[in-house]
PDB file of C-alpha atoms in Angstrom:
ATOM      1  CA  MET A   1     -20.639   7.934  -1.974  1.00 80.00           C
ATOM      2  CA  THR A   2     -18.082   5.194  -2.034  1.00 88.00           C
ATOM      3  CA  LEU A   3     -17.359   5.398  -5.677  1.00 89.00           C
ATOM      4  CA  ILE A   4     -17.301   9.121  -5.778  1.00 92.00           C
ATOM      5  CA  SER A   5     -14.724   9.260  -2.705  1.00 93.00           C
ATOM      6  CA  MET A   6     -12.525   6.842  -4.613  1.00 93.00           C
ATOM      7  CA  LEU A   7     -12.519   8.726  -7.824  1.00 92.00           C
ATOM      8  CA  LEU A   8     -12.028  11.972  -6.250  1.00 94.00           C
ATOM      9  CA  ALA A   9      -9.064  10.835  -4.213  1.00 94.00           C
ATOM     10  CA  LEU A  10      -7.435   9.211  -7.165  1.00 92.00           C
ATOM     11  CA  ILE A  11      -7.951  12.237  -9.505  1.00 91.00           C
ATOM     12  CA  ILE A  12      -6.630  14.697  -6.813  1.00 91.00           C
ATOM     13  CA  GLU A  13      -3.635  12.550  -6.021  1.00 90.00           C
ATOM     14  CA  ARG A  14      -2.662  12.145  -9.531  1.00 86.00           C
ATOM     15  CA  LEU A  15      -3.015  15.877 -10.449  1.00 85.00           C
ATOM     16  CA  ALA A  16      -2.778  18.142  -7.409  1.00 78.00           C
ATOM     17  CA  VAL A  17      -0.865  16.196  -4.415  1.00 71.00           C
ATOM     18  CA  ARG A  18       2.717  17.695  -4.225  1.00 74.00           C
ATOM     19  CA  SER A  19       4.006  17.538  -0.737  1.00 79.00           C
ATOM     20  CA  ALA A  20       4.736  15.158   2.437  1.00 81.00           C
ATOM     21  CA  VAL A  21       1.632  16.724   4.121  1.00 85.00           C
ATOM     22  CA  TRP A  22      -0.407  14.467   1.849  1.00 88.00           C
ATOM     23  CA  GLN A  23       1.294  11.314   2.804  1.00 91.00           C
ATOM     24  CA  ALA A  24       0.333   8.860   5.484  1.00 92.00           C
ATOM     25  CA  ARG A  25       3.978   8.866   7.060  1.00 90.00           C
ATOM     26  CA  PRO A  26       4.087  12.113   8.934  1.00 90.00           C
ATOM     27  CA  TYR A  27       0.790  11.224  10.590  1.00 92.00           C
ATOM     28  CA  CYS A  28       1.984   7.493  11.659  1.00 91.00           C
ATOM     29  CA  GLN A  29       5.041   9.101  13.044  1.00 87.00           C
ATOM     30  CA  ALA A  30       3.144  11.449  15.007  1.00 89.00           C
ATOM     31  CA  TYR A  31       0.751   8.678  16.447  1.00 91.00           C
ATOM     32  CA  LEU A  32       4.064   6.782  17.557  1.00 86.00           C
ATOM     33  CA  ARG A  33       5.371  10.108  19.335  1.00 85.00           C
ATOM     34  CA  LEU A  34       1.868  10.749  20.858  1.00 87.00           C
ATOM     35  CA  SER A  35       1.758   6.759  22.002  1.00 85.00           C
ATOM     36  CA  ALA A  36       5.351   6.849  23.504  1.00 80.00           C
ATOM     37  CA  ASP A  37       4.819  10.020  25.549  1.00 79.00           C
ATOM     38  CA  SER A  38       1.300   9.312  26.804  1.00 83.00           C
ATOM     39  CA  PRO A  39      -0.511   6.626  28.612  1.00 85.00           C
ATOM     40  CA  LEU A  40      -1.042   5.052  25.270  1.00 86.00           C
ATOM     41  CA  ALA A  41       2.397   3.288  25.820  1.00 83.00           C
ATOM     42  CA  LYS A  42       0.793   1.042  28.494  1.00 84.00           C
ATOM     43  CA  VAL A  43      -1.739  -0.114  25.882  1.00 84.00           C
ATOM     44  CA  ALA A  44       0.924  -0.523  23.412  1.00 82.00           C
ATOM     45  CA  GLN A  45       3.090  -2.644  25.832  1.00 80.00           C
ATOM     46  CA  HIS A  46       0.457  -5.073  26.684  1.00 80.00           C
ATOM     47  CA  PRO A  47       0.497  -8.448  24.670  1.00 78.00           C
ATOM     48  CA  GLN A  48      -3.235  -7.850  23.678  1.00 83.00           C
ATOM     49  CA  GLY A  49      -3.225  -4.114  24.011  1.00 85.00           C
ATOM     50  CA  GLN A  50      -0.840  -4.058  20.913  1.00 87.00           C
ATOM     51  CA  TYR A  51      -3.651  -4.875  18.806  1.00 90.00           C
ATOM     52  CA  LEU A  52      -5.932  -2.411  20.281  1.00 92.00           C
ATOM     53  CA  TRP A  53      -3.234   0.225  19.884  1.00 92.00           C
ATOM     54  CA  ILE A  54      -3.081  -0.446  15.966  1.00 93.00           C
ATOM     55  CA  ILE A  55      -6.913  -0.680  15.322  1.00 95.00           C
ATOM     56  CA  LEU A  56      -7.445   2.709  17.825  1.00 95.00           C
ATOM     57  CA  PRO A  57      -7.189   5.495  15.501  1.00 96.00           C
ATOM     58  CA  GLY A  58      -9.216   3.959  12.746  1.00 97.00           C
ATOM     59  CA  ALA A  59     -11.859   3.028  15.189  1.00 97.00           C
ATOM     60  CA  LEU A  60     -12.267   6.470  16.746  1.00 97.00           C
ATOM     61  CA  LEU A  61     -12.654   8.189  13.492  1.00 97.00           C
ATOM     62  CA  ALA A  62     -15.211   5.756  12.264  1.00 97.00           C
ATOM     63  CA  LEU A  63     -16.986   5.825  15.551  1.00 97.00           C
ATOM     64  CA  LEU A  64     -17.021   9.784  15.510  1.00 96.00           C
ATOM     65  CA  LEU A  65     -18.131   9.854  11.758  1.00 96.00           C
ATOM     66  CA  GLY A  66     -20.970   7.541  12.743  1.00 95.00           C
ATOM     67  CA  LEU A  67     -22.004   9.640  15.752  1.00 96.00           C
ATOM     68  CA  ILE A  68     -22.157  12.823  13.636  1.00 94.00           C
ATOM     69  CA  ASP A  69     -24.179  11.066  10.724  1.00 90.00           C
ATOM     70  CA  SER A  70     -23.543  13.594   8.025  1.00 94.00           C
ATOM     71  CA  ARG A  71     -23.235  12.183   4.477  1.00 92.00           C
ATOM     72  CA  LEU A  72     -21.348  15.676   3.167  1.00 94.00           C
ATOM     73  CA  LEU A  73     -18.892  15.304   6.019  1.00 95.00           C
ATOM     74  CA  THR A  74     -18.736  11.634   5.394  1.00 95.00           C
ATOM     75  CA  LEU A  75     -17.788  12.008   1.827  1.00 95.00           C
ATOM     76  CA  VAL A  76     -15.119  14.905   2.716  1.00 96.00           C
ATOM     77  CA  VAL A  77     -13.388  12.721   5.346  1.00 97.00           C
ATOM     78  CA  ASN A  78     -13.319   9.780   3.314  1.00 96.00           C
ATOM     79  CA  THR A  79     -11.906  11.389   0.399  1.00 96.00           C
ATOM     80  CA  LEU A  80      -9.175  13.143   2.486  1.00 96.00           C
ATOM     81  CA  ILE A  81      -8.341   9.687   4.438  1.00 97.00           C
ATOM     82  CA  LEU A  82      -8.164   7.986   1.074  1.00 96.00           C
ATOM     83  CA  LEU A  83      -5.678  10.674  -0.122  1.00 95.00           C
ATOM     84  CA  LEU A  84      -3.460  10.006   2.864  1.00 95.00           C
ATOM     85  CA  GLY A  85      -3.727   6.535   2.184  1.00 96.00           C
ATOM     86  CA  ILE A  86      -2.677   6.303  -1.361  1.00 95.00           C
ATOM     87  CA  GLY A  87      -0.349   9.356  -1.231  1.00 92.00           C
ATOM     88  CA  CYS A  88       3.187   8.208  -2.438  1.00 91.00           C
ATOM     89  CA  TRP A  89       4.627  11.533  -3.598  1.00 90.00           C
ATOM     90  CA  HIS A  90       8.143  10.201  -2.256  1.00 90.00           C
ATOM     91  CA  TYR A  91       8.062   7.246  -4.335  1.00 93.00           C
ATOM     92  CA  ARG A  92       6.757   8.996  -7.481  1.00 92.00           C
ATOM     93  CA  GLN A  93       9.475  11.430  -7.318  1.00 92.00           C
ATOM     94  CA  LEU A  94      11.937   8.443  -7.137  1.00 94.00           C
ATOM     95  CA  TYR A  95      10.458   6.856 -10.048  1.00 95.00           C
ATOM     96  CA  LYS A  96      10.518  10.266 -11.956  1.00 95.00           C
ATOM     97  CA  GLN A  97      14.258  10.446 -11.073  1.00 96.00           C
ATOM     98  CA  TYR A  98      14.497   6.774 -12.466  1.00 96.00           C
ATOM     99  CA  LEU A  99      12.800   7.831 -15.581  1.00 95.00           C
ATOM    100  CA  ASN A 100      14.861  10.715 -16.235  1.00 95.00           C
ATOM    101  CA  ALA A 101      17.997   9.089 -15.808  1.00 96.00           C
ATOM    102  CA  GLN A 102      16.976   6.048 -18.413  1.00 94.00           C
ATOM    103  CA  GLU A 103      16.194   9.140 -20.810  1.00 92.00           C
ATOM    104  CA  ARG A 104      19.818  10.492 -20.501  1.00 92.00           C
ATOM    105  CA  GLY A 105      21.271   6.885 -20.539  1.00 91.00           C
ATOM    106  CA  ASP A 106      22.556   7.268 -16.869  1.00 93.00           C
ATOM    107  CA  GLN A 107      22.184   3.638 -15.876  1.00 92.00           C
ATOM    108  CA  GLU A 108      24.180   3.989 -12.427  1.00 94.00           C
ATOM    109  CA  ALA A 109      21.434   6.857 -11.510  1.00 95.00           C
ATOM    110  CA  ALA A 110      18.565   4.838 -12.531  1.00 94.00           C
ATOM    111  CA  PHE A 111      20.181   1.888 -10.605  1.00 94.00           C
ATOM    112  CA  LEU A 112      20.287   3.999  -7.521  1.00 95.00           C
ATOM    113  CA  SER A 113      17.133   5.589  -7.803  1.00 95.00           C
ATOM    114  CA  MET A 114      15.385   1.903  -7.901  1.00 95.00           C
ATOM    115  CA  GLN A 115      17.499   0.710  -5.062  1.00 94.00           C
ATOM    116  CA  GLN A 116      16.401   3.717  -2.879  1.00 94.00           C
ATOM    117  CA  ILE A 117      12.658   2.815  -3.606  1.00 94.00           C
ATOM    118  CA  ARG A 118      13.495  -0.870  -2.715  1.00 93.00           C
ATOM    119  CA  GLN A 119      15.243   0.444   0.656  1.00 91.00           C
ATOM    120  CA  ASP A 120      12.569   2.624   1.432  1.00 90.00           C
ATOM    121  CA  SER A 121      10.015   0.411   0.874  1.00 90.00           C
ATOM    122  CA  GLY A 122      11.150  -2.400   2.970  1.00 87.00           C
ATOM    123  CA  SER A 123      11.001  -4.741   0.104  1.00 87.00           C
ATOM    124  CA  SER A 124      11.646  -8.430   1.243  1.00 82.00           C
ATOM    125  CA  LEU A 125      12.531  -9.740  -2.217  1.00 84.00           C
ATOM    126  CA  GLU A 126      15.967  -8.656  -3.216  1.00 80.00           C
ATOM    127  CA  GLN A 127      15.853 -10.694  -6.556  1.00 81.00           C
ATOM    128  CA  SER A 128      12.661  -9.005  -7.998  1.00 87.00           C
ATOM    129  CA  SER A 129      12.928  -7.097 -10.810  1.00 92.00           C
ATOM    130  CA  PHE A 130      12.333  -2.975 -10.979  1.00 94.00           C
ATOM    131  CA  GLY A 131       9.102  -3.724 -12.761  1.00 94.00           C
ATOM    132  CA  GLN A 132       7.744  -6.203 -10.117  1.00 95.00           C
ATOM    133  CA  LEU A 133       8.914  -3.862  -7.129  1.00 95.00           C
ATOM    134  CA  LEU A 134       6.959  -1.180  -8.650  1.00 96.00           C
ATOM    135  CA  VAL A 135       3.704  -3.548  -8.947  1.00 97.00           C
ATOM    136  CA  TRP A 136       4.177  -4.347  -5.446  1.00 96.00           C
ATOM    137  CA  LEU A 137       4.259  -0.754  -4.372  1.00 96.00           C
ATOM    138  CA  ASN A 138       1.232  -0.015  -6.621  1.00 96.00           C
ATOM    139  CA  PHE A 139      -0.624  -2.830  -4.789  1.00 97.00           C
ATOM    140  CA  ARG A 140       0.204  -1.624  -1.530  1.00 96.00           C
ATOM    141  CA  TYR A 141      -0.375   1.962  -1.926  1.00 96.00           C
ATOM    142  CA  TYR A 142      -3.561   1.806  -4.295  1.00 96.00           C
ATOM    143  CA  ALA A 143      -5.113  -1.643  -4.775  1.00 96.00           C
ATOM    144  CA  ALA A 144      -5.003  -2.863  -1.004  1.00 97.00           C
ATOM    145  CA  VAL A 145      -6.096   0.598   0.374  1.00 97.00           C
ATOM    146  CA  VAL A 146      -8.933   0.741  -2.136  1.00 96.00           C
ATOM    147  CA  PHE A 147     -10.138  -2.976  -1.166  1.00 97.00           C
ATOM    148  CA  TRP A 148     -10.239  -2.141   2.879  1.00 97.00           C
ATOM    149  CA  PHE A 149     -12.114   1.106   2.067  1.00 97.00           C
ATOM    150  CA  LEU A 150     -14.576  -0.744   0.178  1.00 95.00           C
ATOM    151  CA  VAL A 151     -14.729  -3.418   2.933  1.00 95.00           C
ATOM    152  CA  LEU A 152     -14.668  -1.287   6.274  1.00 96.00           C
ATOM    153  CA  GLY A 153     -14.567   2.262   5.121  1.00 95.00           C
ATOM    154  CA  VAL A 154     -12.102   4.663   6.867  1.00 97.00           C
ATOM    155  CA  PHE A 155     -11.469   2.178   9.572  1.00 98.00           C
ATOM    156  CA  GLY A 156      -9.934  -0.242   7.227  1.00 97.00           C
ATOM    157  CA  VAL A 157      -7.911   2.461   5.396  1.00 98.00           C
ATOM    158  CA  ILE A 158      -6.307   3.893   8.460  1.00 98.00           C
ATOM    159  CA  THR A 159      -5.503   0.375  10.042  1.00 97.00           C
ATOM    160  CA  TYR A 160      -4.139  -0.952   7.087  1.00 98.00           C
ATOM    161  CA  VAL A 161      -2.175   2.235   6.382  1.00 97.00           C
ATOM    162  CA  LEU A 162      -0.497   2.190   9.928  1.00 95.00           C
ATOM    163  CA  LEU A 163       0.335  -1.238   9.409  1.00 95.00           C
ATOM    164  CA  ARG A 164       1.866  -0.600   6.063  1.00 95.00           C
ATOM    165  CA  GLN A 165       3.787   2.397   7.456  1.00 92.00           C
ATOM    166  CA  LEU A 166       5.144   0.401  10.530  1.00 90.00           C
ATOM    167  CA  GLN A 167       6.919  -2.153   8.155  1.00 89.00           C
ATOM    168  CA  GLU A 168       8.612   0.594   6.100  1.00 87.00           C
ATOM    169  CA  PRO A 169      12.068   1.517   7.530  1.00 80.00           C
ATOM    170  CA  THR A 170      11.401   5.425   6.972  1.00 70.00           C
ATOM    171  CA  ILE A 171       8.872   5.384   9.491  1.00 65.00           C
ATOM    172  CA  LEU A 172      11.551   6.608  11.841  1.00 59.00           C
ATOM    173  CA  GLU A 173      13.176   9.791  11.767  1.00 57.00           C
ATOM    174  CA  GLY A 174      16.369   9.809  13.561  1.00 55.00           C
ATOM    175  CA  GLU A 175      17.622   8.333  17.070  1.00 53.00           C
ATOM    176  CA  GLN A 176      14.897   9.907  19.090  1.00 56.00           C
ATOM    177  CA  ASP A 177      12.058   8.344  17.110  1.00 58.00           C
ATOM    178  CA  ALA A 178      13.766   5.067  17.067  1.00 56.00           C
ATOM    179  CA  GLU A 179      14.064   5.359  20.831  1.00 58.00           C
ATOM    180  CA  ARG A 180      10.310   5.954  21.200  1.00 58.00           C
ATOM    181  CA  PHE A 181       9.336   3.168  19.198  1.00 58.00           C
ATOM    182  CA  ALA A 182      11.822   1.071  20.807  1.00 58.00           C
ATOM    183  CA  SER A 183      10.099   1.739  24.262  1.00 58.00           C
ATOM    184  CA  LEU A 184       6.805   0.434  22.837  1.00 61.00           C
ATOM    185  CA  GLN A 185       8.257  -2.631  21.822  1.00 55.00           C
ATOM    186  CA  PRO A 186       9.159  -4.687  24.884  1.00 42.00           C
ATOM    187  CA  GLU A 187       6.084  -6.588  25.179  1.00 44.00           C
ATOM    188  CA  GLY A 188       4.056  -5.214  22.545  1.00 50.00           C
ATOM    189  CA  VAL A 189       3.765  -3.370  19.248  1.00 64.00           C
ATOM    190  CA  SER A 190       6.527  -5.803  18.223  1.00 71.00           C
ATOM    191  CA  LYS A 191       7.800  -6.058  14.638  1.00 78.00           C
ATOM    192  CA  ASP A 192       6.642  -9.837  14.427  1.00 80.00           C
ATOM    193  CA  ALA A 193       3.147  -8.808  15.437  1.00 83.00           C
ATOM    194  CA  VAL A 194       3.147  -5.921  12.863  1.00 88.00           C
ATOM    195  CA  SER A 195       4.396  -8.303  10.042  1.00 90.00           C
ATOM    196  CA  HIS A 196       1.790 -11.073  11.075  1.00 90.00           C
ATOM    197  CA  LEU A 197      -1.102  -8.675  10.758  1.00 93.00           C
ATOM    198  CA  ALA A 198       0.246  -7.056   7.680  1.00 95.00           C
ATOM    199  CA  HIS A 199       0.551 -10.475   6.232  1.00 95.00           C
ATOM    200  CA  TRP A 200      -2.991 -11.282   6.841  1.00 96.00           C
ATOM    201  CA  ALA A 201      -4.219  -7.750   5.677  1.00 97.00           C
ATOM    202  CA  ASP A 202      -2.590  -8.500   2.395  1.00 97.00           C
ATOM    203  CA  TRP A 203      -3.421 -11.973   1.909  1.00 97.00           C
ATOM    204  CA  PHE A 204      -6.681 -12.013   0.456  1.00 96.00           C
ATOM    205  CA  PRO A 205      -6.362  -8.549  -1.639  1.00 97.00           C
ATOM    206  CA  ALA A 206      -3.353  -9.935  -2.990  1.00 97.00           C
ATOM    207  CA  ARG A 207      -5.123 -12.958  -4.292  1.00 96.00           C
ATOM    208  CA  LEU A 208      -7.951 -10.798  -5.681  1.00 96.00           C
ATOM    209  CA  PHE A 209      -5.730  -8.337  -7.428  1.00 96.00           C
ATOM    210  CA  GLY A 210      -3.745 -11.308  -9.013  1.00 96.00           C
ATOM    211  CA  LEU A 211      -6.936 -12.563 -10.522  1.00 96.00           C
ATOM    212  CA  GLY A 212      -7.165  -9.005 -11.767  1.00 96.00           C
ATOM    213  CA  PHE A 213      -3.781  -9.312 -13.342  1.00 97.00           C
ATOM    214  CA  ALA A 214      -4.912 -12.714 -15.038  1.00 96.00           C
ATOM    215  CA  LEU A 215      -7.993 -10.917 -16.466  1.00 96.00           C
ATOM    216  CA  VAL A 216      -6.105  -8.035 -18.129  1.00 95.00           C
ATOM    217  CA  GLY A 217      -2.879  -9.814 -18.867  1.00 95.00           C
ATOM    218  CA  TYR A 218      -1.803 -13.008 -20.138  1.00 94.00           C
ATOM    219  CA  PHE A 219      -4.850 -15.219 -18.614  1.00 95.00           C
ATOM    220  CA  SER A 220      -3.284 -18.992 -18.718  1.00 94.00           C
ATOM    221  CA  ARG A 221       0.088 -18.240 -17.546  1.00 95.00           C
ATOM    222  CA  ALA A 222      -1.014 -15.643 -14.834  1.00 95.00           C
ATOM    223  CA  SER A 223      -3.951 -18.013 -13.381  1.00 95.00           C
ATOM    224  CA  ASN A 224      -1.774 -20.936 -13.475  1.00 94.00           C
ATOM    225  CA  ALA A 225       0.910 -19.020 -11.307  1.00 94.00           C
ATOM    226  CA  LEU A 226      -2.010 -17.698  -9.262  1.00 95.00           C
ATOM    227  CA  LEU A 227      -3.393 -21.099  -8.552  1.00 93.00           C
ATOM    228  CA  GLY A 228      -0.169 -22.335  -6.945  1.00 88.00           C
ATOM    229  CA  TYR A 229      -0.615 -19.548  -4.215  1.00 92.00           C
ATOM    230  CA  PHE A 230      -4.430 -19.489  -3.840  1.00 85.00           C
ATOM    231  CA  LEU A 231      -4.596 -21.622  -0.655  1.00 85.00           C
ATOM    232  CA  ASP A 232      -1.148 -21.121   0.378  1.00 89.00           C
ATOM    233  CA  PHE A 233      -1.407 -19.156   3.814  1.00 91.00           C
ATOM    234  CA  SER A 234       2.324 -18.712   4.289  1.00 90.00           C
ATOM    235  CA  ALA A 235       3.875 -17.823   1.181  1.00 92.00           C
ATOM    236  CA  SER A 236       4.953 -14.089   0.938  1.00 94.00           C
ATOM    237  CA  ASN A 237       2.193 -11.751  -0.592  1.00 96.00           C
ATOM    238  CA  GLU A 238       4.946  -9.834  -2.072  1.00 95.00           C
ATOM    239  CA  GLN A 239       6.182 -12.840  -4.205  1.00 95.00           C
ATOM    240  CA  LEU A 240       2.735 -13.798  -5.188  1.00 96.00           C
ATOM    241  CA  ILE A 241       2.048 -10.178  -6.549  1.00 96.00           C
ATOM    242  CA  SER A 242       5.435 -10.320  -8.461  1.00 95.00           C
ATOM    243  CA  GLU A 243       5.315 -13.685  -9.753  1.00 95.00           C
ATOM    244  CA  VAL A 244       1.720 -13.312 -11.194  1.00 96.00           C
ATOM    245  CA  ALA A 245       2.400  -9.964 -12.680  1.00 96.00           C
ATOM    246  CA  ALA A 246       5.383 -11.224 -14.478  1.00 95.00           C
ATOM    247  CA  ALA A 247       3.294 -14.074 -15.705  1.00 95.00           C
ATOM    248  CA  ALA A 248       0.510 -11.901 -16.849  1.00 96.00           C
ATOM    249  CA  GLU A 249       3.061  -9.709 -18.696  1.00 94.00           C
ATOM    250  CA  PRO A 250       5.811 -11.927 -20.149  1.00 91.00           C
ATOM    251  CA  LEU A 251       9.041 -10.184 -21.292  1.00 89.00           C
ATOM    252  CA  PRO A 252      12.380 -11.169 -22.611  1.00 88.00           C
ATOM    253  CA  GLU A 253      14.705 -12.099 -19.673  1.00 83.00           C
ATOM    254  CA  ALA A 254      17.079  -9.438 -21.385  1.00 83.00           C
ATOM    255  CA  SER A 255      14.517  -6.620 -20.630  1.00 85.00           C
ATOM    256  CA  GLN A 256      14.636  -7.208 -16.992  1.00 87.00           C
ATOM    257  CA  ASN A 257      15.495  -4.193 -15.089  1.00 89.00           C
ATOM    258  CA  THR A 258      15.249  -1.944 -18.118  1.00 91.00           C
ATOM    259  CA  LEU A 259      13.065   0.811 -19.075  1.00 93.00           C
ATOM    260  CA  GLU A 260      10.840  -1.769 -21.204  1.00 94.00           C
ATOM    261  CA  ASP A 261      10.248  -3.673 -17.821  1.00 93.00           C
ATOM    262  CA  THR A 262       9.236  -1.037 -15.641  1.00 95.00           C
ATOM    263  CA  SER A 263       7.025   0.735 -18.312  1.00 95.00           C
ATOM    264  CA  ALA A 264       5.330  -2.490 -19.010  1.00 95.00           C
ATOM    265  CA  MET A 265       4.503  -3.574 -15.116  1.00 96.00           C
ATOM    266  CA  VAL A 266       3.533   0.062 -14.369  1.00 96.00           C
ATOM    267  CA  GLN A 267       0.782  -0.187 -17.295  1.00 96.00           C
ATOM    268  CA  LEU A 268      -0.428  -3.602 -16.307  1.00 96.00           C
ATOM    269  CA  ALA A 269      -0.819  -2.236 -12.606  1.00 96.00           C
ATOM    270  CA  LYS A 270      -2.767   0.744 -14.244  1.00 95.00           C
ATOM    271  CA  ARG A 271      -5.093  -1.657 -16.324  1.00 96.00           C
ATOM    272  CA  ASN A 272      -5.594  -3.856 -13.185  1.00 96.00           C
ATOM    273  CA  MET A 273      -6.869  -0.831 -11.139  1.00 95.00           C
ATOM    274  CA  LEU A 274      -8.972   0.539 -13.978  1.00 95.00           C
ATOM    275  CA  PHE A 275     -10.626  -2.850 -14.213  1.00 95.00           C
ATOM    276  CA  PHE A 276     -11.589  -2.849 -10.477  1.00 95.00           C
ATOM    277  CA  LEU A 277     -12.760   0.693 -10.522  1.00 94.00           C
ATOM    278  CA  ALA A 278     -15.036  -0.416 -13.484  1.00 94.00           C
ATOM    279  CA  PHE A 279     -16.165  -3.428 -11.298  1.00 93.00           C
ATOM    280  CA  THR A 280     -16.942  -1.104  -8.163  1.00 93.00           C
ATOM    281  CA  ALA A 281     -18.990   1.005 -10.677  1.00 92.00           C
ATOM    282  CA  ILE A 282     -21.182  -1.870 -11.956  1.00 92.00           C
ATOM    283  CA  LEU A 283     -21.572  -2.566  -7.994  1.00 89.00           C
ATOM    284  CA  THR A 284     -22.696   0.751  -7.087  1.00 89.00           C
ATOM    285  CA  LEU A 285     -25.062   1.003  -9.985  1.00 87.00           C
ATOM    286  CA  SER A 286     -26.434  -2.356  -9.158  1.00 87.00           C
ATOM    287  CA  GLY A 287     -27.006  -1.450  -5.515  1.00 83.00           C
ATOM    288  CA  TRP A 288     -24.553  -3.822  -3.722  1.00 83.00           C
ATOM    289  CA  LEU A 289     -22.471  -0.572  -2.703  1.00 80.00           C
ATOM    290  CA  SER A 290     -23.633   2.684  -1.385  1.00 73.00           C
TER     291      SER A 290
END
């Protein structure tokens, strides 16, 4: 069931998802608006209540599915939630604009497309290459979502995705949304709390998928880069993913921020996801996953 949901979601997202309706952002925005205009605001503003506020949507849906106890309904809901979690049509469109600009030799348009991706994603590494930025987005929108689905089901996906979207500047649309979010912040749902939780939500998946980069890429260089971070609890997970990916797919310095760089990094990320899908299939066939 778990593997089927993952495969269905990945196939549908690749072939059929073409609108913002299939992205998590509008639903996270709706939850912010609901929280600001309802008694949930008191929960969000409480020092400990902010954590309950973050896990509440996922916990309610997981509880509802447990009470109904329908395998078919669980399969459908799992697939839909995964589709929303991995939906990144906005970034795929910007990446397509980048590729089109590269094909026609318009370096300025290509640069602006990538800068828009960097700005919208809230990337903290200004010096990372375009390829490294795309690997990080692939991790946050595919690898980490799949990891938390395998570990905690729909609860893990919804909670992780909410944390991820709260870190993206584009979660707020206009002054009214900004005011609503600010009303939740005085004592709870602070940006620091979101960043702290998101760091720990990414900590183990980043190292696990860093190991995947080593296995599908240049093993000795990538594993050496990964070992330096393995027990580092404070280092940026984005920096880890970026550096290990660069070590796993070494390219000449002159190719940085070129089509060769982005294509090589995207292919590396795809190989890594295929490796972990195959690993998940093995766990399913051996009875470790249901």
